[in-house]
Tab-separated table of C-alpha atoms in Angstrom:
chain	number	residue	atom	x	y	z
A	1	UNK	CA	-92.237	-18.808	-165.276
A	2	UNK	CA	-95.439	-20.691	-165.790
A	3	UNK	CA	-96.288	-21.810	-169.400
A	4	UNK	CA	-99.977	-20.864	-169.556
A	5	UNK	CA	-102.356	-22.017	-172.262
A	6	UNK	CA	-105.349	-19.974	-171.017
A	7	UNK	CA	-106.553	-16.560	-172.038
A	8	UNK	CA	-109.220	-14.241	-170.501
A	9	UNK	CA	-111.520	-13.425	-173.498
A	10	UNK	CA	-114.423	-11.516	-172.093
A	11	UNK	CA	-115.708	-9.801	-169.030
A	12	UNK	CA	-119.020	-8.707	-167.489
A	13	UNK	CA	-120.355	-7.218	-164.293
A	14	UNK	CA	-123.471	-6.254	-162.380
A	15	UNK	CA	-124.363	-4.286	-159.264
A	16	UNK	CA	-127.727	-4.042	-157.758
A	17	UNK	CA	-129.688	-0.702	-158.274
A	18	UNK	CA	-130.209	0.257	-154.642
A	19	UNK	CA	-127.447	2.620	-153.294
A	20	UNK	CA	-126.619	3.017	-149.661
A	21	UNK	CA	-124.856	6.291	-149.286
A	22	UNK	CA	-122.677	7.558	-146.303
A	23	UNK	CA	-125.519	10.005	-145.640
A	24	UNK	CA	-128.030	7.048	-145.289
A	25	UNK	CA	-125.723	5.334	-142.870
A	26	UNK	CA	-125.679	8.446	-140.640
A	27	UNK	CA	-129.476	7.550	-139.989
A	28	UNK	CA	-128.479	4.004	-138.904
A	29	UNK	CA	-125.242	4.312	-136.837
A	30	UNK	CA	-123.199	7.040	-135.187
A	31	UNK	CA	-121.022	8.129	-138.198
A	32	UNK	CA	-120.745	10.658	-140.887
A	33	UNK	CA	-119.745	11.148	-144.550
A	34	UNK	CA	-116.562	12.893	-143.661
A	35	UNK	CA	-115.430	10.174	-141.193
A	36	UNK	CA	-116.096	7.352	-143.551
A	37	UNK	CA	-114.335	8.959	-146.592
A	38	UNK	CA	-111.358	9.855	-144.499
A	39	UNK	CA	-110.820	6.461	-143.069
A	40	UNK	CA	-111.908	4.394	-146.061
A	41	UNK	CA	-112.387	6.218	-149.217
A	42	UNK	CA	-115.939	4.852	-149.638
A	43	UNK	CA	-118.839	7.146	-150.654
A	44	UNK	CA	-121.486	4.586	-151.360
A	45	UNK	CA	-122.355	1.033	-151.878
A	46	UNK	CA	-124.937	-1.138	-153.638
A	47	UNK	CA	-127.523	-3.259	-151.678
A	48	UNK	CA	-129.142	-6.464	-153.135
A	49	UNK	CA	-133.039	-6.633	-152.742
A	50	UNK	CA	-134.332	-9.018	-150.228
A	51	UNK	CA	-135.292	-11.367	-153.085
A	52	UNK	CA	-131.930	-11.004	-154.895
A	53	UNK	CA	-129.042	-13.347	-154.070
A	54	UNK	CA	-125.541	-14.148	-155.075
A	55	UNK	CA	-126.622	-16.589	-157.922
A	56	UNK	CA	-128.786	-13.890	-159.274
A	57	UNK	CA	-126.048	-11.343	-159.315
A	58	UNK	CA	-123.738	-13.933	-160.903
A	59	UNK	CA	-126.107	-14.680	-163.589
A	60	UNK	CA	-126.591	-11.012	-164.409
A	61	UNK	CA	-122.781	-10.508	-164.671
A	62	UNK	CA	-122.451	-13.461	-166.988
A	63	UNK	CA	-125.336	-12.100	-169.030
A	64	UNK	CA	-123.742	-8.782	-169.314
A	65	UNK	CA	-120.416	-10.530	-170.471
A	66	UNK	CA	-122.375	-12.692	-173.070
A	67	UNK	CA	-124.332	-9.500	-174.435
A	68	UNK	CA	-121.112	-7.255	-174.770
A	69	UNK	CA	-118.723	-9.730	-176.221
A	70	UNK	CA	-121.223	-12.016	-178.138
A	71	UNK	CA	-119.901	-15.080	-176.688
A	72	UNK	CA	-121.489	-18.507	-176.864
A	73	UNK	CA	-121.612	-20.141	-173.389
A	74	UNK	CA	-123.050	-23.494	-174.700
A	75	UNK	CA	-119.657	-25.124	-174.525
A	76	UNK	CA	-118.489	-23.797	-171.188
A	77	UNK	CA	-117.187	-26.919	-169.354
A	78	UNK	CA	-116.517	-25.442	-165.874
A	79	UNK	CA	-118.031	-22.843	-163.784
A	80	UNK	CA	-116.151	-21.483	-160.794
A	81	UNK	CA	-118.094	-19.218	-158.554
A	82	UNK	CA	-116.025	-17.420	-155.889
A	83	UNK	CA	-118.084	-16.195	-152.981
A	84	UNK	CA	-118.325	-16.333	-149.251
A	85	UNK	CA	-122.154	-15.417	-149.318
A	86	UNK	CA	-123.810	-18.405	-151.183
A	87	UNK	CA	-127.595	-18.648	-151.490
A	88	UNK	CA	-127.474	-22.082	-149.853
A	89	UNK	CA	-124.930	-24.433	-148.328
A	90	UNK	CA	-126.078	-26.724	-151.236
A	91	UNK	CA	-126.744	-26.402	-154.011
A	92	UNK	CA	-123.677	-24.330	-154.850
A	93	UNK	CA	-123.961	-20.971	-156.473
A	94	UNK	CA	-122.129	-22.358	-159.584
A	95	UNK	CA	-124.915	-25.048	-160.006
A	96	UNK	CA	-127.650	-22.417	-159.764
A	97	UNK	CA	-125.770	-20.390	-162.465
A	98	UNK	CA	-125.484	-23.476	-164.676
A	99	UNK	CA	-129.403	-24.023	-164.291
A	100	UNK	CA	-130.400	-20.453	-164.706
A	101	UNK	CA	-128.173	-20.085	-167.864
A	102	UNK	CA	-129.121	-23.502	-169.306
A	103	UNK	CA	-125.609	-24.506	-169.837
A	104	UNK	CA	-125.854	-28.305	-170.601
A	105	UNK	CA	-122.437	-30.008	-170.027
A	106	UNK	CA	-120.351	-28.390	-167.383
A	107	UNK	CA	-118.828	-28.916	-163.995
A	108	UNK	CA	-119.699	-26.545	-161.336
A	109	UNK	CA	-117.833	-25.614	-158.121
A	110	UNK	CA	-117.840	-22.892	-155.400
A	111	UNK	CA	-114.686	-21.405	-154.149
A	112	UNK	CA	-114.516	-19.564	-150.855
A	113	UNK	CA	-111.344	-17.565	-150.263
A	114	UNK	CA	-113.406	-14.462	-149.202
A	115	UNK	CA	-111.712	-11.425	-150.643
A	116	UNK	CA	-108.924	-13.390	-152.205
A	117	UNK	CA	-111.517	-15.646	-154.044
A	118	UNK	CA	-111.558	-14.165	-157.569
A	119	UNK	CA	-107.624	-14.400	-157.737
A	120	UNK	CA	-107.755	-17.924	-156.559
A	121	UNK	CA	-110.425	-18.727	-159.083
A	122	UNK	CA	-108.258	-17.417	-161.966
A	123	UNK	CA	-105.334	-19.328	-160.648
A	124	UNK	CA	-107.422	-22.582	-160.776
A	125	UNK	CA	-109.005	-21.847	-164.167
A	126	UNK	CA	-105.580	-21.280	-165.616
A	127	UNK	CA	-104.293	-24.489	-164.129
A	128	UNK	CA	-107.207	-26.561	-165.309
A	129	UNK	CA	-107.049	-25.304	-168.920
A	130	UNK	CA	-103.308	-25.384	-169.089
A	131	UNK	CA	-103.286	-29.004	-167.847
A	132	UNK	CA	-105.739	-29.871	-170.577
A	133	UNK	CA	-108.620	-30.809	-168.325
A	134	UNK	CA	-110.898	-27.975	-169.401
A	135	UNK	CA	-111.322	-25.662	-172.503
A	136	UNK	CA	-113.619	-23.022	-171.518
A	137	UNK	CA	-114.326	-21.676	-167.930
A	138	UNK	CA	-116.530	-19.056	-166.394
A	139	UNK	CA	-114.841	-17.517	-163.263
A	140	UNK	CA	-117.321	-15.429	-161.326
A	141	UNK	CA	-116.722	-13.239	-158.268
A	142	UNK	CA	-120.053	-12.260	-156.610
A	143	UNK	CA	-121.365	-11.310	-153.052
A	144	UNK	CA	-124.373	-10.231	-151.306
A	145	UNK	CA	-122.554	-9.040	-148.200
A	146	UNK	CA	-125.342	-6.848	-147.002
A	147	UNK	CA	-127.091	-10.111	-145.979
A	148	UNK	CA	-124.442	-10.919	-143.479
A	149	UNK	CA	-123.888	-7.536	-142.036
A	150	UNK	CA	-125.047	-6.149	-138.682
A	151	UNK	CA	-126.362	-2.632	-139.430
A	152	UNK	CA	-125.850	-1.530	-135.871
A	153	UNK	CA	-122.096	-2.317	-135.925
A	154	UNK	CA	-120.390	0.776	-137.567
A	155	UNK	CA	-117.017	-0.962	-137.715
A	156	UNK	CA	-118.348	-3.306	-140.505
A	157	UNK	CA	-121.624	-1.874	-142.055
A	158	UNK	CA	-119.900	1.053	-143.473
A	159	UNK	CA	-117.456	-1.025	-145.500
A	160	UNK	CA	-119.211	-3.687	-147.342
A	161	UNK	CA	-121.390	-3.822	-150.482
A	162	UNK	CA	-122.881	-6.117	-152.994
A	163	UNK	CA	-121.970	-6.891	-156.709
A	164	UNK	CA	-120.497	-9.263	-159.066
A	165	UNK	CA	-118.221	-9.635	-161.978
A	166	UNK	CA	-117.445	-12.557	-164.438
A	167	UNK	CA	-114.715	-13.441	-166.913
A	168	UNK	CA	-114.458	-16.032	-169.535
A	169	UNK	CA	-111.156	-18.012	-169.602
A	170	UNK	CA	-110.483	-20.074	-172.818
A	171	UNK	CA	-107.848	-22.321	-174.162
A	172	UNK	CA	-105.312	-20.248	-176.226
A	173	UNK	CA	-101.778	-21.532	-176.619
A	174	UNK	CA	-100.642	-18.678	-178.812
A	175	UNK	CA	-101.748	-15.646	-176.695
A	176	UNK	CA	-102.000	-16.560	-172.970
A	177	UNK	CA	-103.036	-14.121	-170.377
A	178	UNK	CA	-101.392	-15.690	-167.277
A	179	UNK	CA	-97.803	-14.769	-166.566
A	180	UNK	CA	-97.181	-15.762	-162.938
A	181	UNK	CA	-99.011	-16.178	-159.620
A	182	UNK	CA	-98.193	-16.150	-155.970
A	183	UNK	CA	-100.323	-17.051	-152.839
A	184	UNK	CA	-100.301	-17.484	-149.172
A	185	UNK	CA	-102.360	-18.000	-146.019
A	186	UNK	CA	-101.963	-17.001	-142.380
A	187	UNK	CA	-104.785	-19.111	-140.967
A	188	UNK	CA	-103.500	-18.505	-137.428
A	189	UNK	CA	-104.934	-15.027	-137.689
A	190	UNK	CA	-108.280	-16.134	-139.038
A	191	UNK	CA	-110.076	-15.011	-135.773
A	192	UNK	CA	-109.609	-11.379	-136.825
A	193	UNK	CA	-112.083	-11.719	-139.528
A	194	UNK	CA	-114.910	-14.280	-139.456
A	195	UNK	CA	-118.669	-15.041	-139.850
A	196	UNK	CA	-120.074	-17.946	-137.672
A	197	UNK	CA	-121.679	-20.903	-139.128
A	198	UNK	CA	-121.808	-24.441	-137.557
A	199	UNK	CA	-119.020	-23.907	-135.006
A	200	UNK	CA	-118.851	-21.192	-132.287
A	201	UNK	CA	-115.204	-21.825	-131.441
A	202	UNK	CA	-111.957	-21.145	-133.181
A	203	UNK	CA	-108.648	-22.520	-131.931
A	204	UNK	CA	-110.559	-23.404	-128.620
A	205	UNK	CA	-111.722	-19.763	-128.090
A	206	UNK	CA	-115.524	-18.883	-128.043
A	207	UNK	CA	-116.539	-16.552	-130.811
A	208	UNK	CA	-119.322	-13.916	-130.932
A	209	UNK	CA	-122.102	-16.073	-132.501
A	210	UNK	CA	-124.552	-13.971	-134.547
A	211	UNK	CA	-124.135	-14.968	-138.083
A	212	UNK	CA	-122.810	-11.558	-139.002
A	213	UNK	CA	-119.211	-10.576	-140.146
A	214	UNK	CA	-116.960	-9.778	-137.255
A	215	UNK	CA	-113.743	-7.996	-138.003
A	216	UNK	CA	-110.871	-6.573	-135.945
A	217	UNK	CA	-110.122	-3.849	-138.468
A	218	UNK	CA	-106.897	-2.877	-136.837
A	219	UNK	CA	-105.324	-6.295	-137.016
A	220	UNK	CA	-106.582	-6.977	-140.569
A	221	UNK	CA	-105.106	-3.714	-141.631
A	222	UNK	CA	-101.829	-4.355	-140.122
A	223	UNK	CA	-101.639	-7.810	-141.694
A	224	UNK	CA	-102.638	-6.472	-145.137
A	225	UNK	CA	-100.107	-3.677	-145.351
A	226	UNK	CA	-97.330	-5.977	-144.254
A	227	UNK	CA	-98.249	-9.122	-146.184
A	228	UNK	CA	-99.374	-7.714	-149.455
A	229	UNK	CA	-96.195	-5.724	-150.457
A	230	UNK	CA	-94.172	-8.866	-149.705
A	231	UNK	CA	-96.401	-10.893	-151.820
A	232	UNK	CA	-96.169	-8.353	-154.649
A	233	UNK	CA	-92.305	-8.331	-154.454
A	234	UNK	CA	-92.407	-12.344	-154.477
A	235	UNK	CA	-94.645	-12.246	-157.495
A	236	UNK	CA	-92.583	-9.799	-159.460
A	237	UNK	CA	-89.291	-11.709	-158.470
A	238	UNK	CA	-90.717	-14.987	-159.444
A	239	UNK	CA	-91.668	-13.588	-162.962
A	240	UNK	CA	-88.458	-11.469	-163.342
A	241	UNK	CA	-90.416	-8.338	-163.551
A	242	UNK	CA	-89.941	-4.898	-161.929
A	243	UNK	CA	-92.641	-2.516	-160.814
A	244	UNK	CA	-92.120	-0.320	-163.906
A	245	UNK	CA	-93.174	-3.370	-165.985
A	246	UNK	CA	-96.604	-3.187	-164.490
A	247	UNK	CA	-99.089	-0.940	-166.264
A	248	UNK	CA	-102.030	-1.312	-163.908
A	249	UNK	CA	-102.231	-2.422	-160.260
A	250	UNK	CA	-105.677	-3.843	-159.427
A	251	UNK	CA	-105.815	-4.767	-155.746
A	252	UNK	CA	-108.771	-5.977	-153.734
A	253	UNK	CA	-110.834	-2.887	-152.993
A	254	UNK	CA	-110.931	-3.128	-149.282
A	255	UNK	CA	-110.072	0.271	-147.969
A	256	UNK	CA	-108.277	3.193	-149.812
A	257	UNK	CA	-105.967	3.764	-146.923
A	258	UNK	CA	-104.801	0.057	-147.151
A	259	UNK	CA	-104.363	0.545	-150.946
A	260	UNK	CA	-102.267	3.853	-150.396
A	261	UNK	CA	-100.178	2.013	-147.868
A	262	UNK	CA	-99.416	-0.973	-150.233
A	263	UNK	CA	-98.552	1.469	-153.037
A	264	UNK	CA	-96.050	3.350	-150.827
A	265	UNK	CA	-94.486	0.186	-149.832
A	266	UNK	CA	-94.130	-1.430	-153.232
A	267	UNK	CA	-93.398	1.628	-155.504
A	268	UNK	CA	-96.517	1.094	-157.465
A	269	UNK	CA	-98.343	4.550	-157.933
A	270	UNK	CA	-101.821	5.348	-156.880
A	271	UNK	CA	-102.233	6.759	-160.383
A	272	UNK	CA	-101.747	3.406	-162.009
A	273	UNK	CA	-104.019	1.723	-159.417
A	274	UNK	CA	-107.686	0.954	-160.354
A	275	UNK	CA	-110.180	0.193	-157.486
A	276	UNK	CA	-113.884	0.010	-157.268
A	277	UNK	CA	-114.412	0.973	-153.624
A	278	UNK	CA	-115.637	4.484	-153.933
A	279	UNK	CA	-119.081	3.793	-155.203
A	280	UNK	CA	-119.335	0.032	-154.460
A	281	UNK	CA	-117.632	-0.305	-151.127
A	282	UNK	CA	-115.670	-3.514	-150.284
A	283	UNK	CA	-117.449	-6.223	-152.383
A	284	UNK	CA	-115.076	-8.984	-151.326
A	285	UNK	CA	-114.546	-11.549	-154.162
A	286	UNK	CA	-116.396	-9.103	-156.486
A	287	UNK	CA	-113.956	-6.218	-156.020
A	288	UNK	CA	-111.324	-7.262	-158.459
A	289	UNK	CA	-113.609	-8.067	-161.490
A	290	UNK	CA	-115.639	-4.967	-160.816
A	291	UNK	CA	-112.386	-2.925	-160.826
A	292	UNK	CA	-111.205	-4.717	-164.115
A	293	UNK	CA	-114.396	-3.996	-165.762
A	294	UNK	CA	-114.412	-0.353	-164.628
A	295	UNK	CA	-110.736	0.094	-165.910
A	296	UNK	CA	-111.857	-1.470	-169.382
A	297	UNK	CA	-115.073	0.784	-169.471
A	298	UNK	CA	-113.047	3.888	-168.748
A	299	UNK	CA	-110.750	3.120	-171.528
A	300	UNK	CA	-107.728	2.590	-169.275
A	301	UNK	CA	-106.886	-1.111	-169.985
A	302	UNK	CA	-105.416	-1.701	-173.441
A	303	UNK	CA	-104.421	-4.895	-175.133
A	304	UNK	CA	-100.999	-6.117	-174.080
A	305	UNK	CA	-101.088	-4.129	-170.865
A	306	UNK	CA	-99.319	-5.864	-167.825
A	307	UNK	CA	-101.809	-6.006	-164.820
A	308	UNK	CA	-100.969	-6.953	-161.330
A	309	UNK	CA	-104.071	-8.366	-159.438
A	310	UNK	CA	-103.760	-8.997	-155.777
A	311	UNK	CA	-106.509	-10.158	-153.448
A	312	UNK	CA	-106.315	-10.374	-149.605
A	313	UNK	CA	-108.769	-10.961	-146.773
A	314	UNK	CA	-110.639	-13.670	-144.855
A	315	UNK	CA	-108.720	-16.754	-144.013
A	316	UNK	CA	-106.561	-14.824	-143.888
A	317	UNK	CA	-105.592	-15.471	-147.387
A	318	UNK	CA	-103.815	-13.593	-150.278
A	319	UNK	CA	-103.185	-14.341	-153.787
A	320	UNK	CA	-101.627	-12.212	-156.548
A	321	UNK	CA	-101.163	-12.732	-160.314
A	322	UNK	CA	-99.483	-11.050	-163.301
A	323	UNK	CA	-101.805	-10.866	-166.426
A	324	UNK	CA	-101.269	-9.932	-170.070
A	325	UNK	CA	-104.444	-8.237	-170.763
A	326	UNK	CA	-105.880	-9.176	-174.066
A	327	UNK	CA	-109.537	-8.031	-174.314
């Protein structure tokens, strides 16, 4: 078991005001509310303004954290922005966040592990603080997925939405949050979920080059429902925990059918699962922090609850962690 010296001390979130409902989508593609809900559990999603980007959403999530928890961010010494929809190739989202928040002395890096991003970001923040390299880190998960969606492709446009969440991770040797982590990658399956950029080939094969998200939903589904339960078991075994030691399961909010399948294969109940997809859709790296904040604001998460977070998606990557909740 890891000896952590890092604690999650505050959380904040933000979603754009504009809603895109299933009924709105009926006007764009051949689909309907019943079909979408039955297959995904999603009813609506939030859409960023044309002038609103991932850095803007990130800043608003951090400002929400600061306001609610009365935290000073002046001494933050690292910002980790987890996203696959940055405003620019450079500067990074984290550098823009630093500038917009006026934090004077901090490192700033972006991390792209797609839908696993936030779990990876927490893992790195814990490592940096436990190693004594940093004392106070902002970990942000934020996306403006609507900007890379083809709204004539019903296989993808019904799934994704925009939003962001942020947590503050601080040095705390007495009451650490991080119990154990587990992660893995199946890069050989990467062609099942991609968005083209500089290259139009993968493993020597031509890709559909349109700058939009392309997904083989059937293959990603199959991978997730097989890989995540094994990862959950490995994580629990590593920590010496059982499923009944977990108070809340907070998976990436990809699709309710995937979550149901993972629950049935792991013995975790849907009643102890918190997800954010119903009204926000799949928000990639933002989905776990949005779910965490939802659980907190609904009064579900209590101090000393054991949470099992699990991210999975593009890469194909996955990452899980056991957290002792202490907010």
